[in-house]
Short mmCIF file of C-alpha atoms in Angstrom, two decimals:
data_model
loop_
_atom_site.label_atom_id
_atom_site.label_comp_id
_atom_site.label_asym_id
_atom_site.label_seq_id
_atom_site.Cartn_x
_atom_site.Cartn_y
_atom_site.Cartn_z
CA MET A 9 3.68 72.89 -75.21
CA ILE A 10 3.31 72.51 -71.40
CA LYS A 11 2.50 75.79 -69.13
CA VAL A 12 3.56 74.97 -65.32
CA ALA A 13 3.18 77.28 -62.56
CA ILE A 14 5.17 76.91 -59.59
CA TYR A 15 3.92 77.94 -56.44
CA GLY A 16 5.34 78.64 -52.72
CA LYS A 17 5.80 80.87 -50.01
CA GLY A 18 8.25 83.69 -49.79
CA GLY A 19 11.73 82.41 -49.27
CA ILE A 20 11.22 78.77 -49.82
CA GLY A 21 13.29 78.55 -52.60
CA LYS A 22 10.73 78.88 -55.68
CA SER A 23 13.59 80.82 -57.70
CA THR A 24 16.19 78.27 -57.01
CA VAL A 25 13.95 75.25 -57.98
CA THR A 26 12.37 77.09 -61.19
CA SER A 27 15.54 78.28 -62.79
CA GLY A 28 17.09 74.76 -62.24
CA ILE A 29 14.63 73.04 -64.07
CA SER A 30 14.72 75.78 -66.60
CA ALA A 31 18.83 75.24 -66.82
CA ALA A 32 18.16 71.22 -67.09
CA LEU A 33 15.53 71.59 -69.46
CA GLY A 34 17.40 74.12 -71.78
CA LEU A 35 20.43 71.49 -71.41
CA ASP A 36 18.47 68.98 -72.64
CA GLY A 37 17.77 70.46 -75.60
CA LEU A 38 13.73 72.02 -75.02
CA ASN A 39 12.98 75.74 -75.82
CA VAL A 40 11.97 76.83 -72.17
CA MET A 41 10.52 80.16 -71.22
CA GLN A 42 10.59 81.24 -67.49
CA LEU A 43 8.46 84.09 -66.43
CA GLY A 44 8.93 85.32 -62.57
CA CYS A 45 5.74 86.20 -60.89
CA ASP A 46 7.25 88.24 -57.93
CA PRO A 47 7.56 91.71 -57.23
CA LYS A 48 11.43 91.29 -56.18
CA THR A 49 12.15 90.40 -59.99
CA ASP A 50 14.47 87.97 -58.94
CA SER A 51 13.24 84.82 -60.47
CA THR A 52 15.41 84.74 -63.65
CA ILE A 53 18.84 86.55 -62.11
CA ASN A 54 20.48 82.97 -61.60
CA LEU A 55 20.13 82.04 -65.62
CA LEU A 56 21.50 85.59 -66.44
CA GLY A 57 24.58 86.07 -64.71
CA GLY A 58 22.55 88.23 -62.10
CA LYS A 59 21.13 90.88 -64.38
CA PRO A 60 17.40 90.28 -64.95
CA PRO A 61 15.65 91.98 -67.63
CA THR A 62 13.36 95.08 -67.33
CA PRO A 63 10.08 94.13 -65.29
CA ILE A 64 6.99 94.07 -67.76
CA LEU A 65 4.95 96.44 -65.26
CA GLN A 66 7.92 98.74 -65.04
CA TYR A 67 8.34 99.09 -68.69
CA LEU A 68 4.68 99.62 -69.04
CA GLN A 69 4.58 102.28 -66.31
CA GLU A 70 7.67 104.25 -67.65
CA GLN A 71 7.50 103.56 -71.29
CA GLY A 72 4.38 102.24 -72.23
CA ARG A 73 3.65 99.14 -74.46
CA PRO A 74 6.81 97.94 -75.80
CA ASP A 75 7.35 97.94 -79.35
CA THR A 76 8.70 94.38 -79.39
CA LEU A 77 9.24 91.59 -77.09
CA ASP A 78 13.15 91.99 -76.83
CA ALA A 79 12.50 95.30 -74.57
CA ILE A 80 10.94 92.95 -71.89
CA ALA A 81 12.83 89.46 -72.47
CA LYS A 82 16.33 88.17 -72.26
CA LYS A 83 17.93 85.06 -73.52
CA GLY A 84 19.65 83.04 -70.43
CA PHE A 85 21.54 79.93 -70.06
CA GLY A 86 20.30 76.75 -71.88
CA ASN A 87 18.94 79.71 -74.11
CA VAL A 88 15.75 80.16 -71.86
CA THR A 89 13.77 83.12 -72.43
CA CYS A 90 13.59 84.92 -69.35
CA MET A 91 10.80 87.46 -67.95
CA GLU A 92 9.78 89.41 -65.01
CA VAL A 93 6.41 90.23 -64.44
CA GLY A 94 7.52 92.84 -61.51
CA GLY A 95 5.23 94.65 -59.34
CA PRO A 96 2.72 97.58 -59.35
CA THR A 97 3.33 100.85 -57.92
CA PRO A 98 3.77 100.45 -53.84
CA GLY A 99 0.67 101.28 -52.42
CA VAL A 100 -1.73 101.97 -55.37
CA GLY A 101 -1.40 98.82 -57.48
CA CYS A 102 -2.84 95.06 -56.80
CA PHE A 103 -0.19 92.54 -57.56
CA GLY A 104 -2.80 89.78 -59.17
CA ARG A 105 -3.97 92.66 -61.32
CA GLY A 106 -0.90 93.38 -62.88
CA MET A 107 0.26 89.83 -63.31
CA LEU A 108 -2.76 89.37 -65.32
CA THR A 109 -2.22 92.64 -67.37
CA ALA A 110 1.44 90.96 -68.11
CA PHE A 111 -0.01 87.63 -69.00
CA GLU A 112 -2.21 89.18 -71.40
CA LEU A 113 0.34 91.65 -73.10
CA LEU A 114 2.58 88.65 -73.85
CA ASP A 115 -0.79 86.86 -75.29
CA GLU A 116 -1.32 90.02 -77.60
CA MET A 117 2.35 90.33 -78.84
CA GLY A 118 2.35 86.60 -79.51
CA ALA A 119 5.29 85.66 -77.33
CA TYR A 120 4.33 81.94 -77.57
CA ASP A 121 4.46 82.27 -81.37
CA VAL A 122 7.46 83.86 -81.25
CA TYR A 123 9.73 82.19 -78.82
CA LYS A 124 7.97 78.64 -79.66
CA PRO A 125 8.57 77.37 -76.07
CA ASP A 126 8.20 73.52 -75.34
CA VAL A 127 7.93 74.28 -71.75
CA VAL A 128 6.90 77.39 -69.81
CA LEU A 129 7.13 77.77 -66.09
CA TYR A 130 5.55 80.50 -64.08
CA ASP A 131 7.27 81.39 -60.57
CA ILE A 132 4.89 82.27 -58.51
CA LEU A 133 5.05 84.20 -54.80
CA ALA A 134 2.00 82.95 -52.78
CA ASP A 135 2.08 83.29 -49.23
CA VAL A 136 -1.46 84.18 -49.29
CA VAL A 137 -3.59 82.85 -52.22
CA CYS A 138 -5.73 85.60 -52.89
CA GLY A 139 -7.95 85.94 -56.14
CA GLY A 140 -5.06 87.87 -58.26
CA ILE A 141 -2.35 85.22 -57.28
CA ALA A 142 -4.78 82.80 -58.20
CA VAL A 143 -4.50 84.04 -61.62
CA PRO A 144 -2.56 81.39 -63.44
CA MET A 145 -4.70 78.66 -62.29
CA ARG A 146 -7.58 80.39 -62.63
CA GLU A 147 -7.48 81.95 -65.98
CA GLY A 148 -6.22 78.73 -67.66
CA PHE A 149 -3.02 80.14 -68.04
CA ALA A 150 -1.25 77.02 -66.22
CA ASP A 151 -1.91 73.55 -67.06
CA LYS A 152 -0.13 71.90 -64.18
CA VAL A 153 0.51 73.46 -60.85
CA CYS A 154 3.54 72.36 -58.72
CA ILE A 155 4.00 73.59 -55.03
CA VAL A 156 7.79 73.98 -53.57
CA THR A 157 7.75 73.02 -49.98
CA SER A 158 9.72 72.40 -46.82
CA GLY A 159 8.82 70.27 -43.67
CA GLU A 160 8.44 73.59 -41.93
CA LYS A 161 4.89 74.25 -40.49
CA MET A 162 4.39 77.72 -42.52
CA ALA A 163 5.64 76.11 -45.84
CA LEU A 164 3.16 73.27 -45.43
CA LEU A 165 0.32 75.42 -44.68
CA ALA A 166 0.83 77.61 -47.54
CA ALA A 167 1.05 74.50 -49.78
CA LYS A 168 -2.26 73.44 -48.14
CA ASN A 169 -3.70 77.07 -49.08
CA ILE A 170 -2.41 76.52 -52.60
CA ILE A 171 -3.81 72.99 -53.05
CA LEU A 172 -7.34 74.23 -51.64
CA ALA A 173 -7.70 76.76 -53.87
CA LEU A 174 -6.91 74.92 -56.74
CA ARG A 175 -9.01 72.40 -56.25
CA ASN A 176 -12.00 75.01 -56.06
CA PHE A 177 -11.58 75.31 -59.77
CA ALA A 178 -11.22 71.49 -60.55
CA ASP A 179 -14.46 71.29 -61.92
CA ARG A 180 -13.86 74.36 -64.72
CA ASN A 181 -10.86 72.14 -66.54
CA TYR A 182 -8.24 74.49 -65.11
CA ALA A 183 -4.72 73.61 -63.97
CA GLU A 184 -4.04 70.41 -62.07
CA LEU A 185 -1.98 69.75 -59.27
CA GLY A 186 1.17 68.16 -60.34
CA GLY A 187 2.77 67.46 -57.12
CA LEU A 188 4.99 68.80 -54.32
CA ILE A 189 8.81 69.61 -54.54
CA LEU A 190 10.64 69.64 -51.53
CA ASN A 191 13.31 71.88 -50.83
CA CYS A 192 15.03 70.72 -48.06
CA ARG A 193 15.94 72.63 -44.97
CA ASP A 194 17.60 69.72 -42.70
CA MET A 195 14.66 69.37 -40.50
CA ALA A 196 14.53 65.75 -38.58
CA ASP A 197 12.27 63.56 -40.46
CA GLU A 198 11.70 66.20 -43.10
CA VAL A 199 10.93 64.01 -46.12
CA GLU A 200 8.69 61.63 -43.79
CA ARG A 201 6.91 64.86 -42.82
CA VAL A 202 6.40 66.31 -46.47
CA GLU A 203 5.42 62.59 -47.61
CA GLU A 204 2.55 62.21 -44.56
CA PHE A 205 1.41 65.70 -46.07
CA ALA A 206 1.43 64.60 -49.57
CA HIS A 207 -0.64 61.49 -48.36
CA LYS A 208 -3.14 63.43 -46.61
CA MET A 209 -3.61 65.93 -49.54
CA GLU A 210 -3.86 63.17 -51.86
CA THR A 211 -0.93 64.33 -54.18
CA SER A 212 2.51 62.97 -54.26
CA VAL A 213 6.32 64.45 -53.85
CA ILE A 214 7.84 64.49 -57.47
CA GLY A 215 11.25 65.92 -56.40
CA VAL A 216 13.45 66.19 -53.50
CA ILE A 217 16.22 69.09 -53.90
CA PRO A 218 18.85 68.21 -50.68
CA ARG A 219 20.32 71.50 -49.14
CA ASP A 220 23.48 72.00 -50.67
CA THR A 221 26.15 74.84 -49.96
CA ALA A 222 27.17 74.41 -53.60
CA ILE A 223 23.60 75.91 -54.53
CA HIS A 224 24.65 79.12 -52.63
CA GLN A 225 27.84 79.07 -54.19
CA PHE A 226 26.91 79.07 -57.79
CA GLU A 227 23.92 81.37 -57.20
CA GLU A 228 26.76 84.02 -55.60
CA GLU A 229 28.07 83.82 -59.17
CA GLY A 230 24.55 84.44 -61.11
CA LYS A 231 24.48 80.69 -61.88
CA THR A 232 22.33 77.71 -61.14
CA ILE A 233 23.99 74.62 -59.79
CA VAL A 234 22.95 72.97 -62.92
CA GLU A 235 25.08 75.74 -65.07
CA GLY A 236 27.88 75.61 -62.59
CA ASP A 237 28.42 71.62 -62.36
CA ARG A 238 25.98 69.63 -64.02
CA ALA A 239 27.84 66.44 -62.79
CA LEU A 240 26.94 67.04 -59.42
CA PRO A 241 24.26 64.85 -57.39
CA THR A 242 21.99 67.80 -56.70
CA SER A 243 22.05 68.88 -60.22
CA ALA A 244 21.10 65.20 -61.03
CA ARG A 245 18.00 66.02 -59.17
CA PHE A 246 17.10 69.11 -61.28
CA PHE A 247 17.45 66.79 -64.35
CA ASP A 248 15.33 64.49 -62.92
CA LEU A 249 12.56 67.16 -61.79
CA ALA A 250 12.85 68.24 -65.55
CA ARG A 251 11.97 65.03 -66.97
CA THR A 252 8.55 65.06 -64.81
CA VAL A 253 7.92 68.14 -66.41
CA VAL A 254 8.25 66.84 -69.62
CA ASP A 255 6.06 63.74 -68.41
CA PHE A 256 3.05 66.43 -67.75
CA ALA A 257 2.96 67.03 -71.50
CA GLU A 258 2.61 63.47 -72.38
CA GLU A 259 0.14 63.05 -70.00
CA ARG A 260 -1.78 65.86 -71.14
CA ASN A 261 -1.44 64.27 -74.79
CA VAL A 262 -2.25 61.13 -73.43
CA ALA A 263 -6.01 62.56 -71.95
#
């Protein structure tokens, strides 16, 4: 099993990218778990026809500890196990603490033994990398971190902050940087700009998702582009990214 945390600033397309990877992995026959770590609880909706599962924190607040994992998980396209952390009570709780609570609950309930995922993908909002948002990399939940970015200045700044946060834990055998995923905004020289940034940060661009209206058309139907039409060139980019994620597991086994 390989656990990959996918970070990026809000609105950069993390959920689109994460769900596309999950769908491609599922079609390739792997057992996948996707955990949305964003208070908006919209990470998995395009794997579930637009109907996300009950968020874990909401369930805990309203009903207490669930009796079974089925109360907080749904099976989506490609047999992907979909879950959403949700958010704390507005103005009261800390999202980072809430995320840790959700992760610990899944561990206690044996979620990884029950669903037996080959790949776990965490979809994480990270406009500001506070100690709480760094939970997956800091607490050892994730093996690799990938960062979704565009060529825009604020997206690259967020990516830089995530990389710096990650490297603060480099000597503790926590998560390692897997690379950048460019989700294009059709800026001039965008690929070159992000590749230059990657070189400066001593990492690489592991995938490029072009700006494609088909992505948004299928999302209106509650689908990923991979589900909508796996033969499209953009769908092929997601299959390439999925193979990169599988390669992460092979790298870890070699190490």
